[in-house]
Each structure stands twice: as C-alpha cells, then as structure tokens.
GROMACS .gro file of C-alpha atoms in nm:
model
  189
    1UNK     CA    1  -3.833   0.860   1.346
    2UNK     CA    2  -3.833   1.235   1.294
    3UNK     CA    3  -3.994   1.297   0.951
    4UNK     CA    4  -3.826   1.637   0.923
    5UNK     CA    5  -3.484   1.466   0.900
    6UNK     CA    6  -3.591   1.285   0.582
    7UNK     CA    7  -3.660   1.616   0.407
    8UNK     CA    8  -3.287   1.690   0.376
    9UNK     CA    9  -3.060   1.583   0.093
   10UNK     CA   10  -2.819   1.316   0.211
   11UNK     CA   11  -2.476   1.238   0.069
   12UNK     CA   12  -2.205   0.986   0.143
   13UNK     CA   13  -1.850   1.111   0.160
   14UNK     CA   14  -1.515   1.096   0.334
   15UNK     CA   15  -1.503   1.322   0.636
   16UNK     CA   16  -1.305   1.310   0.961
   17UNK     CA   17  -1.527   1.290   1.270
   18UNK     CA   18  -1.429   1.313   1.633
   19UNK     CA   19  -1.678   1.310   1.920
   20UNK     CA   20  -1.702   1.344   2.296
   21UNK     CA   21  -1.993   1.226   2.507
   22UNK     CA   22  -2.136   1.519   2.702
   23UNK     CA   23  -2.429   1.602   2.927
   24UNK     CA   24  -2.724   1.815   2.824
   25UNK     CA   25  -2.602   2.081   3.070
   26UNK     CA   26  -2.265   2.100   2.893
   27UNK     CA   27  -2.443   2.147   2.562
   28UNK     CA   28  -2.662   2.425   2.695
   29UNK     CA   29  -2.361   2.601   2.849
   30UNK     CA   30  -2.208   2.702   2.514
   31UNK     CA   31  -2.340   2.740   2.160
   32UNK     CA   32  -2.020   2.589   2.016
   33UNK     CA   33  -1.848   2.285   2.173
   34UNK     CA   34  -1.544   2.363   2.385
   35UNK     CA   35  -1.458   1.999   2.456
   36UNK     CA   36  -1.192   1.979   2.183
   37UNK     CA   37  -0.844   2.119   2.181
   38UNK     CA   38  -0.825   2.285   1.842
   39UNK     CA   39  -0.553   2.497   1.692
   40UNK     CA   40  -0.598   2.866   1.626
   41UNK     CA   41  -0.592   2.776   1.254
   42UNK     CA   42  -0.898   2.554   1.294
   43UNK     CA   43  -1.081   2.832   1.476
   44UNK     CA   44  -0.974   3.083   1.210
   45UNK     CA   45  -1.109   2.863   0.931
   46UNK     CA   46  -1.434   2.815   1.121
   47UNK     CA   47  -1.471   3.191   1.169
   48UNK     CA   48  -1.394   3.255   0.801
   49UNK     CA   49  -1.658   2.999   0.702
   50UNK     CA   50  -1.913   3.163   0.928
   51UNK     CA   51  -1.831   3.508   0.790
   52UNK     CA   52  -1.851   3.374   0.435
   53UNK     CA   53  -2.194   3.230   0.501
   54UNK     CA   54  -2.310   3.558   0.653
   55UNK     CA   55  -2.172   3.759   0.360
   56UNK     CA   56  -2.333   3.550   0.084
   57UNK     CA   57  -2.664   3.731   0.119
   58UNK     CA   58  -2.499   4.073   0.098
   59UNK     CA   59  -2.292   3.968  -0.202
   60UNK     CA   60  -2.606   3.859  -0.390
   61UNK     CA   61  -2.768   4.197  -0.318
   62UNK     CA   62  -2.458   4.383  -0.442
   63UNK     CA   63  -2.451   4.165  -0.755
   64UNK     CA   64  -2.803   4.278  -0.840
   65UNK     CA   65  -2.702   4.644  -0.828
   66UNK     CA   66  -2.342   4.631  -0.953
   67UNK     CA   67  -2.209   4.301  -1.092
   68UNK     CA   68  -1.852   4.432  -1.133
   69UNK     CA   69  -1.822   4.522  -0.763
   70UNK     CA   70  -1.970   4.183  -0.671
   71UNK     CA   71  -1.717   4.009  -0.897
   72UNK     CA   72  -1.433   4.199  -0.732
   73UNK     CA   73  -1.557   4.112  -0.381
   74UNK     CA   74  -1.597   3.749  -0.481
   75UNK     CA   75  -1.239   3.752  -0.608
   76UNK     CA   76  -1.124   3.888  -0.270
   77UNK     CA   77  -1.315   3.608  -0.096
   78UNK     CA   78  -1.141   3.353  -0.319
   79UNK     CA   79  -0.800   3.499  -0.226
   80UNK     CA   80  -0.883   3.486   0.145
   81UNK     CA   81  -1.002   3.124   0.108
   82UNK     CA   82  -0.680   3.029  -0.073
   83UNK     CA   83  -0.468   3.181   0.204
   84UNK     CA   84  -0.677   3.012   0.472
   85UNK     CA   85  -0.645   2.673   0.301
   86UNK     CA   86  -0.267   2.715   0.267
   87UNK     CA   87  -0.247   2.790   0.638
   88UNK     CA   88  -0.470   2.493   0.719
   89UNK     CA   89  -0.262   2.253   0.508
   90UNK     CA   90   0.043   2.344   0.714
   91UNK     CA   91  -0.141   2.266   1.036
   92UNK     CA   92  -0.036   1.930   1.185
   93UNK     CA   93  -0.384   1.882   1.331
   94UNK     CA   94  -0.524   1.788   0.990
   95UNK     CA   95  -0.249   1.540   0.911
   96UNK     CA   96  -0.339   1.322   1.209
   97UNK     CA   97  -0.707   1.286   1.122
   98UNK     CA   98  -0.843   0.971   0.965
   99UNK     CA   99  -1.136   1.019   0.734
  100UNK     CA  100  -1.417   0.768   0.703
  101UNK     CA  101  -1.725   0.721   0.489
  102UNK     CA  102  -2.016   0.898   0.651
  103UNK     CA  103  -2.371   0.984   0.559
  104UNK     CA  104  -2.436   1.357   0.596
  105UNK     CA  105  -2.735   1.588   0.570
  106UNK     CA  106  -2.826   1.927   0.708
  107UNK     CA  107  -3.013   1.741   0.983
  108UNK     CA  108  -2.736   1.512   1.102
  109UNK     CA  109  -2.482   1.246   1.018
  110UNK     CA  110  -2.404   0.881   1.067
  111UNK     CA  111  -2.057   0.739   1.119
  112UNK     CA  112  -1.878   0.426   1.237
  113UNK     CA  113  -1.714   0.395   1.576
  114UNK     CA  114  -1.567   0.125   1.798
  115UNK     CA  115  -1.799   0.169   2.094
  116UNK     CA  116  -2.171   0.156   2.156
  117UNK     CA  117  -2.323   0.492   2.237
  118UNK     CA  118  -2.664   0.479   2.406
  119UNK     CA  119  -2.964   0.635   2.236
  120UNK     CA  120  -3.040   0.999   2.325
  121UNK     CA  121  -2.678   1.058   2.436
  122UNK     CA  122  -2.554   1.410   2.363
  123UNK     CA  123  -2.230   1.448   2.169
  124UNK     CA  124  -1.990   1.730   2.099
  125UNK     CA  125  -1.875   1.677   1.740
  126UNK     CA  126  -1.573   1.790   1.544
  127UNK     CA  127  -1.626   1.740   1.170
  128UNK     CA  128  -1.343   1.811   0.926
  129UNK     CA  129  -1.390   1.829   0.549
  130UNK     CA  130  -1.052   1.722   0.418
  131UNK     CA  131  -1.095   1.862   0.066
  132UNK     CA  132  -1.125   2.215   0.202
  133UNK     CA  133  -0.926   2.162   0.524
  134UNK     CA  134  -1.212   2.322   0.710
  135UNK     CA  135  -1.434   2.201   0.986
  136UNK     CA  136  -1.717   2.253   1.225
  137UNK     CA  137  -1.769   2.216   1.596
  138UNK     CA  138  -2.129   2.126   1.675
  139UNK     CA  139  -2.365   1.934   1.899
  140UNK     CA  140  -2.581   1.633   1.829
  141UNK     CA  141  -2.797   1.368   1.989
  142UNK     CA  142  -2.772   0.995   1.913
  143UNK     CA  143  -3.084   0.870   1.735
  144UNK     CA  144  -2.963   0.519   1.658
  145UNK     CA  145  -2.673   0.291   1.737
  146UNK     CA  146  -2.638  -0.049   1.577
  147UNK     CA  147  -2.354  -0.302   1.577
  148UNK     CA  148  -2.232  -0.507   1.282
  149UNK     CA  149  -1.912  -0.713   1.286
  150UNK     CA  150  -1.778  -0.527   1.590
  151UNK     CA  151  -1.831  -0.182   1.439
  152UNK     CA  152  -2.107   0.049   1.557
  153UNK     CA  153  -2.302   0.267   1.316
  154UNK     CA  154  -2.403   0.581   1.504
  155UNK     CA  155  -2.677   0.812   1.377
  156UNK     CA  156  -2.673   1.166   1.514
  157UNK     CA  157  -2.924   1.447   1.476
  158UNK     CA  158  -2.768   1.793   1.497
  159UNK     CA  159  -2.889   1.990   1.797
  160UNK     CA  160  -2.922   2.369   1.795
  161UNK     CA  161  -2.720   2.396   1.472
  162UNK     CA  162  -2.621   2.757   1.405
  163UNK     CA  163  -2.746   2.883   1.067
  164UNK     CA  164  -2.390   2.953   0.951
  165UNK     CA  165  -2.294   2.589   1.024
  166UNK     CA  166  -2.605   2.463   0.846
  167UNK     CA  167  -2.505   2.669   0.541
  168UNK     CA  168  -2.154   2.520   0.546
  169UNK     CA  169  -2.298   2.167   0.556
  170UNK     CA  170  -2.543   2.255   0.276
  171UNK     CA  171  -2.262   2.400   0.064
  172UNK     CA  172  -2.050   2.088   0.119
  173UNK     CA  173  -2.342   1.865   0.017
  174UNK     CA  174  -2.408   2.069  -0.297
  175UNK     CA  175  -2.041   2.068  -0.400
  176UNK     CA  176  -2.018   1.692  -0.341
  177UNK     CA  177  -2.328   1.634  -0.552
  178UNK     CA  178  -2.187   1.856  -0.828
  179UNK     CA  179  -1.856   1.662  -0.826
  180UNK     CA  180  -2.046   1.332  -0.846
  181UNK     CA  181  -2.255   1.457  -1.141
  182UNK     CA  182  -1.940   1.580  -1.316
  183UNK     CA  183  -1.774   1.239  -1.272
  184UNK     CA  184  -2.080   1.065  -1.413
  185UNK     CA  185  -2.085   1.301  -1.711
  186UNK     CA  186  -1.713   1.247  -1.775
  187UNK     CA  187  -1.758   0.869  -1.764
  188UNK     CA  188  -2.037   0.891  -2.021
  189UNK     CA  189  -1.814   1.069  -2.276
   0.00000   0.00000   0.00000
C-alpha cells in the first residue's frame, strides 16, 4: 500500500460520486475528464473554484500589505460565490444526484458501488459536494475493490490531480472537520 496516501487527513462525508471506466490513453489525452455530460453551470462552478484557489495566495499577500483592500476583495469573492451557488441550486443536474457516505482525502476516495471494478482500472470521476453545489472532474486508479453483502467498496487513488483540485478537496476536508468540531462543542454545552 502506498505510504504517501496515509499522510493525508481523511474524512467521512456525504458526497455524490459518478464514475466511468476509462483506458490509460483516455486519461493521458486530457487533464480533465471529458467523459461526463455536464451543464455549463457545473463547468462555471469548477472554473470559479479553480480561480478561487489560484487567487488565495495573492489575497494573502495583499492582506499583509493592506488589510482593508484584502477585506474588500474577500467580500467580492463571497458575493461571486453566493451568485454561483444560487445558479447551481437552480440547475436540475444537482437534483438528480444521490449522495452517499464516502471516505475522502487529498490522495483519493472510497465509495460504494454495485459492480466490481478490477484493481488498477482507471476511472474518470465526477464528485459533487452537495453543501456547496460544486464539484470536480478528475481521474483516479482503483487500489482496492471488496464486496460485502452485494455492495462493492471501491478505493481510488487520484491520478495527476491538478493543484487547484487538490486545494478544493483540502478546503472541503477542513470545513467538514471544523463543522464536526463545532457540533461536538455544541453538544458539550
């Protein structure tokens, strides 16, 4: 088992996952999977996420020099995110997704499916975070596939994950952990 995978924080959460079995050649043909029919809204949200990840560094630098300008720019980002989420909520594509409990880290994910997928199979993945109505299109390779009571648990390692996508996954993990800590704190009081 790849020891590097175990260095990532792992969370369990509800996320919608769709996959398509592909060849290694298909994966190498494009940096982002093209096997899914996605709406322009989904692509817009993905682009906004990528731009947001790219801009985080610049925003931190601006905050060091002029906190008021950074606060204003952050407010503009929040407005853009609110508009994007409103658009996404109106998109029928999200209504038809069924979320499931998955295990997620920056290195990969595991999910349940109704079919066996052989080890080392390449997958195009569509992952949708329902809380934010945003998603990712990425590639992965099956590291394990086990059956229990007619359901297969599939473990996938992300392959050639763009840095912007890794940042989105990391941000989702951190926000999920923060929500879980907040719930624990509220239960204690």
